[in-house]
Each structure stands twice: as structure tokens, then as C-alpha cells.
Short mmCIF file of C-alpha atoms and ligand atoms in Angstrom, two decimals:
data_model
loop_
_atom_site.label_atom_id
_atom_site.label_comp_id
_atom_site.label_asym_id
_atom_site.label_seq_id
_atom_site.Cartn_x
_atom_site.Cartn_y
_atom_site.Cartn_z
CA UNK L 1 286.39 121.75 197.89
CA UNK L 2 289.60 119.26 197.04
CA UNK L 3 289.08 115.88 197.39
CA UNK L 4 291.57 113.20 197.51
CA UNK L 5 290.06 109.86 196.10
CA UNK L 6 291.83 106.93 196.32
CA UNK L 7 291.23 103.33 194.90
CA UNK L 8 293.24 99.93 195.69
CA UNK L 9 290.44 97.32 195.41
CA UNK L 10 292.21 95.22 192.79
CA UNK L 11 295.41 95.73 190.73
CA UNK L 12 295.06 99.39 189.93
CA UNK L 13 296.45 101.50 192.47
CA UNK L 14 295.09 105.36 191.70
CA UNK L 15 294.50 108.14 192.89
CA UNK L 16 293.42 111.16 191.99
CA UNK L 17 292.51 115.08 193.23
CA UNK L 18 288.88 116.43 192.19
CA UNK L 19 287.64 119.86 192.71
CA UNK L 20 284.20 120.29 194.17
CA UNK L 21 283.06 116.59 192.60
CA UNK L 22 283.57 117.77 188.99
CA UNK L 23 287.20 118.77 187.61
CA UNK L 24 289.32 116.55 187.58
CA UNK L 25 292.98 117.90 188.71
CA UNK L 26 294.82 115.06 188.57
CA UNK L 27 294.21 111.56 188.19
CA UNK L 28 296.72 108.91 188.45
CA UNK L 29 296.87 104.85 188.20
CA UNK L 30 300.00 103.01 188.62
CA UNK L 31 298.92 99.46 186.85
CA UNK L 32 299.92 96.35 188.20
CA UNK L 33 299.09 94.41 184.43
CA UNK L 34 303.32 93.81 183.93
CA UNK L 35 303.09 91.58 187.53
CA UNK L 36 299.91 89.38 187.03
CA UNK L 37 300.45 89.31 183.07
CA UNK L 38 302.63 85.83 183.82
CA UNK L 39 300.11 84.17 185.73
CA UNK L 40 296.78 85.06 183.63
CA UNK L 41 294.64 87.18 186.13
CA UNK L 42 295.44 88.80 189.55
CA UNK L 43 297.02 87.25 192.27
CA UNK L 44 295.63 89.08 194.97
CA UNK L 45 299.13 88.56 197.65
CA UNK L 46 301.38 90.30 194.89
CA UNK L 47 298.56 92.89 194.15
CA UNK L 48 298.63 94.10 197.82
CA UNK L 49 302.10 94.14 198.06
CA UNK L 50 302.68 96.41 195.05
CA UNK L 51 299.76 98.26 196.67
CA UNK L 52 302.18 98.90 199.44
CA UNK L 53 304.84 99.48 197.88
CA UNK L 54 302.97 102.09 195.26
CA UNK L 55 300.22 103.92 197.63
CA UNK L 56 302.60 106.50 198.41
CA UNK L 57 304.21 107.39 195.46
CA UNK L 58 301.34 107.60 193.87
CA UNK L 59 299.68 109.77 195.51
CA UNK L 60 302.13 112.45 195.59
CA UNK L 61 302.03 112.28 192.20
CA UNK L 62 298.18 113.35 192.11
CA UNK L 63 298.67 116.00 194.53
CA UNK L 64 301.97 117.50 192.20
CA UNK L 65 299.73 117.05 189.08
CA UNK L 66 297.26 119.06 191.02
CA UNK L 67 299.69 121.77 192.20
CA UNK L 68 298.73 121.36 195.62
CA UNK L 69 299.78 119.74 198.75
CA UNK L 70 298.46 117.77 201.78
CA UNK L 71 297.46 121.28 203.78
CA UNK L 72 295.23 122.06 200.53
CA UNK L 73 293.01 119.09 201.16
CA UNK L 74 289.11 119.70 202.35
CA UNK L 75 288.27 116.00 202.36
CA UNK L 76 289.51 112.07 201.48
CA UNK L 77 287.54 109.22 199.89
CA UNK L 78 288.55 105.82 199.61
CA UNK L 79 286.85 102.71 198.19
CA UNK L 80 286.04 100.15 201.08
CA UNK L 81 284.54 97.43 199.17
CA UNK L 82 284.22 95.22 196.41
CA UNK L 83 287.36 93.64 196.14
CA UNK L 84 290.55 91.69 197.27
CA UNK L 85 290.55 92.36 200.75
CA UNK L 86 294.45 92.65 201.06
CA UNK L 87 294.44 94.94 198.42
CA UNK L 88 291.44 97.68 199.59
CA UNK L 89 293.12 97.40 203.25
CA UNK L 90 295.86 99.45 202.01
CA UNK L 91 294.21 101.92 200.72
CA UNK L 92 291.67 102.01 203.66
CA UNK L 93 295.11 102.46 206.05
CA UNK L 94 296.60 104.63 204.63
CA UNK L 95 293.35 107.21 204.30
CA UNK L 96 293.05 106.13 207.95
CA UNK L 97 296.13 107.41 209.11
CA UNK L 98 296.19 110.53 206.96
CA UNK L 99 292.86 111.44 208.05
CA UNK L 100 293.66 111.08 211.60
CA UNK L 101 297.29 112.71 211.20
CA UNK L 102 296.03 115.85 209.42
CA UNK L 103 292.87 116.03 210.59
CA UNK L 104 291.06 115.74 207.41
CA UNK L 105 287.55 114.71 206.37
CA UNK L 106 287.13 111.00 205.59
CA UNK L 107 284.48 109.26 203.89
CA UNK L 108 284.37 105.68 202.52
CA UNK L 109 282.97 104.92 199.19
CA UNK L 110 281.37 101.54 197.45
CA UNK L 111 283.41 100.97 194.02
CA UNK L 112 280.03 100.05 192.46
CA UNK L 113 278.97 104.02 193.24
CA UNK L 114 282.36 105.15 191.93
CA UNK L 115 281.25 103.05 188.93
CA UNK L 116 278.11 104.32 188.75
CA UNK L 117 278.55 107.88 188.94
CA UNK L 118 282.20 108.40 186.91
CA UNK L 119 280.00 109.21 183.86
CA UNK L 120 279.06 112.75 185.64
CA UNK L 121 283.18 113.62 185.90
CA UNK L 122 282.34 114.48 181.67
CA UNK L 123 281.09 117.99 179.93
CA UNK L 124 277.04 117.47 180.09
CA UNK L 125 276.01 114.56 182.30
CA UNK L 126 273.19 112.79 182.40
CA UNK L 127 270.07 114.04 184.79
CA UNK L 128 268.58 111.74 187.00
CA UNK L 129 266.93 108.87 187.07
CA UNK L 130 268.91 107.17 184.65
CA UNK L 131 269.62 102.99 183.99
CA UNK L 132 273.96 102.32 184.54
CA UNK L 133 275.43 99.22 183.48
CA UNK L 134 278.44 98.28 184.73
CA UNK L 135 280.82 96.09 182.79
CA UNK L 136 284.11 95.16 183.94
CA UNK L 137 286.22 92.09 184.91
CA UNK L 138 284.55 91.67 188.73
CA UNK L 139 280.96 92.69 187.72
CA UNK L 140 278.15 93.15 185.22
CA UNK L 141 274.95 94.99 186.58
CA UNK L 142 271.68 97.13 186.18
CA UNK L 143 271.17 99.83 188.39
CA UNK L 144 268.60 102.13 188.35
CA UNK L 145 270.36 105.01 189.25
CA UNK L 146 267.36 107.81 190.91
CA UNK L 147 269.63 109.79 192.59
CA UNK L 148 273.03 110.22 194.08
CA UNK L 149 273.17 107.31 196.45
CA UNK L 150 269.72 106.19 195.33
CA UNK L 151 270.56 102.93 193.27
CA UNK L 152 268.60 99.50 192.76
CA UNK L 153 270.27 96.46 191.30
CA UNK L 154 267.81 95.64 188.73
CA UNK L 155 270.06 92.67 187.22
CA UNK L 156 273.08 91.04 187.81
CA UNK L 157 275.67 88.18 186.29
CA UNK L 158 274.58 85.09 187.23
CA UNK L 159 278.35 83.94 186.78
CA UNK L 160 280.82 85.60 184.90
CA UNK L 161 281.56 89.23 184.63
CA UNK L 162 281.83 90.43 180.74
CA UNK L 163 285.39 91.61 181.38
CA UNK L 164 286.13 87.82 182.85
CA UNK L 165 284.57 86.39 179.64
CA UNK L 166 286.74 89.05 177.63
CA UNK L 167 290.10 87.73 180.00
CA UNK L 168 288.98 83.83 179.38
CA UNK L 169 288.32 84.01 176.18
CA UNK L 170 291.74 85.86 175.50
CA UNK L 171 293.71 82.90 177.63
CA UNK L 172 291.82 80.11 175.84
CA UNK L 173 293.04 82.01 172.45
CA UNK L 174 296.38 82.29 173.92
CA UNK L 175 296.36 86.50 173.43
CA UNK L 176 297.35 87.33 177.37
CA UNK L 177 295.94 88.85 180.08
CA UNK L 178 293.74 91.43 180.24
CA UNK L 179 292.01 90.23 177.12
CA UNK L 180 289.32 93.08 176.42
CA UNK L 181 291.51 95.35 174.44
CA UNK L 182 293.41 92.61 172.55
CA UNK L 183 290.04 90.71 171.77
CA UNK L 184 288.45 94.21 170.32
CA UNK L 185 291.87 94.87 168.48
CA UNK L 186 291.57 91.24 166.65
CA UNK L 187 287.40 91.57 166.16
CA UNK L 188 288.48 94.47 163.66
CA UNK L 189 290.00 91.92 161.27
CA UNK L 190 287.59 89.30 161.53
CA UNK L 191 284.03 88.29 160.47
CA UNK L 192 280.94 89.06 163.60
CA UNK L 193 279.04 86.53 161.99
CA UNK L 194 281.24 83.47 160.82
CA UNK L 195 279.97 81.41 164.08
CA UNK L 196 276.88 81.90 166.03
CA UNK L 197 277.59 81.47 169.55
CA UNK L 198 274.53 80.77 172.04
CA UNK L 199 273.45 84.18 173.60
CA UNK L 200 271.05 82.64 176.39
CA UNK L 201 271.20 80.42 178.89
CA UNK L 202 268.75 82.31 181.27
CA UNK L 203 265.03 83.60 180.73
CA UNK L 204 264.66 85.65 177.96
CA UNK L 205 262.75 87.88 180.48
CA UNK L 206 264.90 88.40 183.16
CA UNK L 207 267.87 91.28 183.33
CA UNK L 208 270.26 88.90 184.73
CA UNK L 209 273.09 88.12 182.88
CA UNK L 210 275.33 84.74 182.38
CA UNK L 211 278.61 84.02 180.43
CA UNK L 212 279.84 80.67 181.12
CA UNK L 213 277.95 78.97 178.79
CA UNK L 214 279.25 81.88 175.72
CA UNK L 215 282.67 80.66 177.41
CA UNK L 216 282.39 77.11 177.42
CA UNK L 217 280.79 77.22 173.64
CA UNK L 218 284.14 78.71 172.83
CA UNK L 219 286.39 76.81 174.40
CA UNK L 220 284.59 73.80 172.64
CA UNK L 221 284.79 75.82 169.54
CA UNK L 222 288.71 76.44 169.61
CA UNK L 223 289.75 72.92 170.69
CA UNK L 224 287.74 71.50 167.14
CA UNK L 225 289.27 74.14 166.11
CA UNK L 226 292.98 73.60 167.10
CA UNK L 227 292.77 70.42 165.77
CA UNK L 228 291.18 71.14 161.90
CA UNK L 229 293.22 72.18 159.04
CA UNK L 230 289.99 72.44 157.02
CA UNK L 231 287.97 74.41 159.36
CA UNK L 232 291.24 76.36 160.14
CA UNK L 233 290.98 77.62 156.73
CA UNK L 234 287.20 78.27 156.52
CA UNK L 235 287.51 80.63 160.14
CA UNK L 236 290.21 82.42 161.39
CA UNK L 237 291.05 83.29 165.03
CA UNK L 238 289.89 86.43 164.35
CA UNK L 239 286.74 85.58 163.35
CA UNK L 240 286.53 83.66 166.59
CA UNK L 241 287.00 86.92 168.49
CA UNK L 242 284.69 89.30 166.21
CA UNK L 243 282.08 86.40 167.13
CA UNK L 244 282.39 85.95 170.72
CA UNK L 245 282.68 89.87 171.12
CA UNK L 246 279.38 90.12 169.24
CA UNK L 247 277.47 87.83 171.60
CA UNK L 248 278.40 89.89 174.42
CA UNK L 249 277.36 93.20 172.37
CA UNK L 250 274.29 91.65 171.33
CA UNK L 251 273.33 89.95 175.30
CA UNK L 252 274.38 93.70 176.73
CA UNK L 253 272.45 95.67 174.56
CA UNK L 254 269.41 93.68 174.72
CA UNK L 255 269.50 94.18 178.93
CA UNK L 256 270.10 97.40 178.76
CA UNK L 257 267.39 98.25 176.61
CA UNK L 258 265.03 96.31 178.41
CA UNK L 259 266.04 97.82 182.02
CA UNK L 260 265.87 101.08 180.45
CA UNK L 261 261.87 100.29 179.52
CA UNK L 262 261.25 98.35 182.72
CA UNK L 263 262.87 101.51 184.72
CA UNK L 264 260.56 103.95 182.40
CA UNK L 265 263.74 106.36 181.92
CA UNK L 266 264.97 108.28 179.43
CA UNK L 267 268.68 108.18 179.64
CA UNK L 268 271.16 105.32 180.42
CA UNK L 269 274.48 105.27 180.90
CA UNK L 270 277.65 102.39 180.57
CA UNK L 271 280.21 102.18 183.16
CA UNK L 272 283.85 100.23 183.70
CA UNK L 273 286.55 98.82 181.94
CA UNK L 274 284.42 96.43 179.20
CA UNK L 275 282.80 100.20 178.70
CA UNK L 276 286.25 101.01 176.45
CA UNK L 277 284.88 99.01 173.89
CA UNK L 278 284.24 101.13 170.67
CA UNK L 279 281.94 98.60 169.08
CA UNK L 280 279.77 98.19 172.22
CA UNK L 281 279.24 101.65 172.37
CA UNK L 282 278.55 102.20 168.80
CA UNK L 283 275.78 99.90 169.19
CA UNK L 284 274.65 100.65 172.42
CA UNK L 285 274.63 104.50 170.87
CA UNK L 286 272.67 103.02 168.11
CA UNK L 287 269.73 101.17 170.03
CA UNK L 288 269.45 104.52 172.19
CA UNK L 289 269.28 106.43 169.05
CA UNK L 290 266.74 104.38 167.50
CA UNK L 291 264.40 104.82 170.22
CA UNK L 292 265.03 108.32 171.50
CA UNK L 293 266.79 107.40 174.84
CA UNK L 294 269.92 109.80 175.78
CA UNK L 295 273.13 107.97 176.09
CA UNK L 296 275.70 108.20 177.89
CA UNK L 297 279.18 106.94 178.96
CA UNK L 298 282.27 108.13 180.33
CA UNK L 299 285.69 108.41 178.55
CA UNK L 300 288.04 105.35 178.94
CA UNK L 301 290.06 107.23 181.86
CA UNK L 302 287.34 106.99 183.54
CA UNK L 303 285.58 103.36 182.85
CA UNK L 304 288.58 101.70 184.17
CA UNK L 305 289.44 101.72 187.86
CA UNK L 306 290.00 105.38 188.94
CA UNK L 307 290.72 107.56 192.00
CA UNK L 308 288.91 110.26 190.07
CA UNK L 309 285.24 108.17 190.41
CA UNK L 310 285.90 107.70 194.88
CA UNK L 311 286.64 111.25 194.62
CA UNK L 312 283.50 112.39 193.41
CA UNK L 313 281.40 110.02 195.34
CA UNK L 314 283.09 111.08 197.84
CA UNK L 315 282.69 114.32 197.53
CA UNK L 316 278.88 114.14 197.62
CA UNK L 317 279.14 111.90 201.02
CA UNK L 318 281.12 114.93 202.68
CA UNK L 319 278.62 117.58 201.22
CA UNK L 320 275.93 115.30 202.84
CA UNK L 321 277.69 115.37 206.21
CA UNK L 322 278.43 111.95 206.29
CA UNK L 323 281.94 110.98 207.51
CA UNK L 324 283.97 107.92 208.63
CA UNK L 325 285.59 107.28 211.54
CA UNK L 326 288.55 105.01 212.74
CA UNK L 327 286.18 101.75 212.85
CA UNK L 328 285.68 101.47 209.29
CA UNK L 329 286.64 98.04 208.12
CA UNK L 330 286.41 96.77 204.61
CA UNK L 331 284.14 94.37 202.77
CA UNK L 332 284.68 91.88 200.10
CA UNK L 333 280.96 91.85 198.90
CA UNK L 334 279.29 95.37 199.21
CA UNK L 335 275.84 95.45 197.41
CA UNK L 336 275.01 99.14 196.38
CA UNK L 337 271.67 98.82 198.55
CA UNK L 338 274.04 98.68 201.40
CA UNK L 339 275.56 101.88 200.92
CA UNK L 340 273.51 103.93 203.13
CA UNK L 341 273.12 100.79 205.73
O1 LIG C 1 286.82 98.35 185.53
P1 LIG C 1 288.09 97.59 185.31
O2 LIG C 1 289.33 98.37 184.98
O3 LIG C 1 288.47 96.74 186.57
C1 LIG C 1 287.54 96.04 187.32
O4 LIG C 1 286.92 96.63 188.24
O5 LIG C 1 287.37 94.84 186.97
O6 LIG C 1 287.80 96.51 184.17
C2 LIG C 1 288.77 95.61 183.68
C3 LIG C 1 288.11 94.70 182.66
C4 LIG C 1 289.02 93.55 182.19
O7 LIG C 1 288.31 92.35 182.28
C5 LIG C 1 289.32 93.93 180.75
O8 LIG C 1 289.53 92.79 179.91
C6 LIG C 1 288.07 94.69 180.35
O9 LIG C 1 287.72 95.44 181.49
N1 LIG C 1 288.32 95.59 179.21
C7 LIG C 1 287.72 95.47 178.01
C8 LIG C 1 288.28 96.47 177.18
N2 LIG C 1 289.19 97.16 177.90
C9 LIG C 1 289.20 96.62 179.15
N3 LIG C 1 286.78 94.62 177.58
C10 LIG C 1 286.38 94.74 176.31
N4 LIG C 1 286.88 95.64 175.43
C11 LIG C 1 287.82 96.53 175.83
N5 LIG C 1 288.31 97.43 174.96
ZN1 LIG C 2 286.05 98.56 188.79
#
């Protein structure tokens, strides 16, 4: 069974063609990064008019990287929700119309699911139940994940995502936009521990997560620091971002662990773009390690906005007999308990 999934719901447009919710025949993104990179983040009229201008294109690539065409297709998926409205319409109309043209299967998908489940698109998934985190520049959450389309938020940011922090942090260090690679790239050179940045703002008990105030302490950091020669000498800016990037390790890991004992499961997985990170998996690897729990995560392909990850939810919704009709209309805020609502 050949699924088209398609994604649009911020500055990624992809697509991708996945064979009976598990190989991956093509997956393809056309990234928007060279328009937004002037203007430090999205700006979401440009990102659905390159939408437009790339939906097409794009996916005939997936389906000529997949060796098939239209006629070959048993079923679409497209993501209806989080995001930038203009942008996920696009997508959404375009599914529309093929589905109705070709008379093909449709089913609409929650990003957070694609999120959630990408990790089972690799060699030996997890089992079920498992605890997901999602990390990436619109969210940061704990799920516990009992089934397919059996999820609970157990936490959530209480302001920033971590991928937003990552972005911020970048600007105020004057590295560009997206910051979470170039911030991980300048940690290597520099020193995790030359400033202690607070970790908490929030109960030490709850999974919720915040990152303004790790933002703000930074900000205040850099502007002393913009403006001393001596401590300028004693810390370097890539000590800054070795010790901003270790909050967040240290603030994720410490959830996730905890979710993972709240939930009573034995495997836990890590999920979107802030997921490339090598350090925050090498520690989240070693926590899970140290206290028997499988881990899991899926490769980088895969963390960051995909078609592959709609495809395979998709896929499942189809299985399940569930299909979407012409009314479907997209959502801005889509909470994973409202998947099945
Ligand atoms: O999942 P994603 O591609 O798009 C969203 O749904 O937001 O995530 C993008 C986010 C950006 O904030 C980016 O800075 C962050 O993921 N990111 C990283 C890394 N690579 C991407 N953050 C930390 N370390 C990385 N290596
Ligand atoms: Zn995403």
C-alpha cells in the first residue's frame, strides 16, 4: 500500500512516498531556510507563497524517486494542523483536489503524530507504550505514547520551544537563523561549564518545560559580555553556546527521565528537529543506559519536518478505515488528544 504524505505546516515543503507505513521510497523537502534566513525566523506570507510555488514540483519529485506515478497511489496523507495556517492550506488543497480528481484515499494527519511516530520509519522500533519527546522550534512535549493514535500530553513548554531557544540564542549571538546546528557546531569548541545558567523557573516536580528565563539569562549574559574586554578574555562565545546548550540537555533529560518513571515504561523515544543534536542524544542514551530503559530516536531525515512521518500516520488512519472528506479545514492549534475528536 503507497502512500503519498505530504507536509507544508511551516517552511519545509516535503513530501514523500512510503510503502505499507514502513519503507521509505522517497522522501523529499524543498527548504525555505535561504528566504527567511534575512529576516531571523519565518515569515509565514513568503512561506506560503513558496509553498505554492514548490507543492508541485516537489512532489513529482517523490513520486520519480519512487519510480511510480499518480495511478500507483493506494492512499494520501497530509498534515492539517499545527502550524501557519497559510502555509498547511496549501498542502491541505492540493491533497484535496488530487484526492477528489483521482479518486484516491485521503486522510488528514496531526504533525504532533507525524512527530511522534517517525521513530518507527527506522530498522527495530520501539514497542508500545513508550514516553516521546518532541523537540523542535514550534514545540517541546511529553507524550505517553500507548498505542498508535493513543497519546497523552504528559508535559508541555510553558513558553518557548527548545528549537526557539536554540534560534534566539543564535540571533542574540549574531550566528543566523536556524540556530540549532550552528549553536551545536560552536558548543564543540567551547567549555559546558564556564557559566552556569539557571535551569528552573518552574516546579521541580512538574514535566512542564520553560525557556525564557535560560533566554533572558543569556541575553543578560552577552550584553556584559559585549561590553568586557576582561571577561571577553576569561569566556569565549563558544563557551557561551557549550553552556546554554548544556542547560537545555540537562532540563530535557531530567523530564524525560522523570515522564518515563511517572509513565512506568520501559522505552522512550526523542522526536523533531532539536532531536539532531549529537550531544543530547549521547546523554539522553546515557541516562537510559544507566537505568535500563530502551532508547530510541529517529535519524535526522526524519526529526526534521518530513512527508515521510504524514505518510506513515497516515497510513495507519487508512488501514483503520478512517478517511477525509472535502470539509476538512485546517487548525492552527491541534492538541494530540484531539486527534480522534
Ligand atoms: O522539527 P523542525 O524541523 O521544525 C519544526 O517543526 O519546528 O525543527 C526545527 C528546529 C529549529 O528550531 C532548529 O534550530 C532546531 O530544530 N535544530 C536543532 C538542531 N538542528 C535543528 N537544535 C539543536 N541542535 C541541532 N543540531
Ligand atoms: Zn515539526
Amino acid at each position: 500500500m503507497k502512500i503519498l504524505g505530504i507536509d507544508t505546516s511551516c517552511d519545509d515543503t516535503s513530501a514523500a512516498i512510503v510503502s505499507d507505513g514502513r519503507n521509505v521510497l522517497s522522501s523529499v523537502v524543498n527548504s525555505q531556510i535561504r528566504i527567511h534566513h534575512p529576516y531571523g525566523g519565518v515569515v509565514p506570507e513568503l512561506a506560503s507563497r513558496e509553498h505554492i510555488r514548490n507543492i508541485a514540483p516537489v512532489v513529482n519529485e517523490a513520486l520519480t524517486k519512487a519510480g511510480i506515478g499518480m495511478k500507483d497511489l493506494d492512499g494520501l496523507a497530509v498534515t492539517i494542523g499545527p502550524g501557519l495556517i497559510g502555509s498547511l492550506l496549501v498542502g491541505l488543497y492540493y491533497v484535496k483536489g488530487l484526492s477528489m480528481v483521482r479518486k484516491i484515499p485521503l486522510a488528514t494527519v496531526n504533525h504532533l503524530e507525524g512527530h511522534i511516530l517517525s521513530v518507527l520509519l527506522e530498522e527495530n522500533p520501539p514497542d508500545f507504550p513508550f514516553v516521546a519527546l518532541t523537540v523542535s522550534g514550534g514545540h517541546t512535549s511529553l507524550y505517553h505514547v500507548r498505542g498508535i493514535g493513543r497519546y497523552t500530553q504528559m508535559g508541555q513548554t510553558l513558553d518557548d520551544a527548545a528549537g526557539e531557544a536554540f534560534d534566539k540564542v543564535a540571533k542574540i549571538l549574531g550566528l543566523g537563523y536556524p540556530g540549532g546546528a550552528v549553536i551545536e557546531a560552536l558548543a564543540l569548541s567551547g567549555r559546558r561549564d564556564a557559566i552556569d545558567f539557571p535551569r528552573a523557573r518552574i516546579s521541580p516536580d512538574s514535566l512542564d518545560f520553560s525557556f525564557s528565563g535560560l533566554k533572558t539569562a543569556v541575553s543578560l549574559f552577552v550584553d556584559r559580555w559585549n561590553s568586557s574586554e576582561k571577561l571577553k578574555n576569561e569566556v569565549t562565545g563558544a563557551d557561551i553556546a557549550a553552556s546554554f546548550q548544556e542547560a537545555v540537555i540537562d532540563i530535557l533529560s531530567k523530564k524525560i527521565i522523570m515522564a518515563v518513571n511517572s509513565a512506568g515504561v520501559g522505552s522512550m523515544v526523542v522526536a523533531g528537529g532539536v532531536a539532531c543534536n549529537t550531544a543530547l542524544r549521547q546523554r539522553l542514551s546515557e541516562e537510559a543506559d544507566a537505568r535500563g530503559i530502551k532508547f530510541y530516536y529517529p535519524r535526522p531525515a526524519y526529526c526534521t519536518d518530513n512527508g515521510a512521518m504524514i505518510a506513515l500516520a497516515g497510513y495507519y488512519r487508512i488501514m483503520r478505515g478512517e478517511q477525509s472528506g472535502q470539509d476538512e479545514d485546517v487548525r492552527s492549534r491541534y492538541p494530540v488528544e484531539e486527534i480522534d475528536k
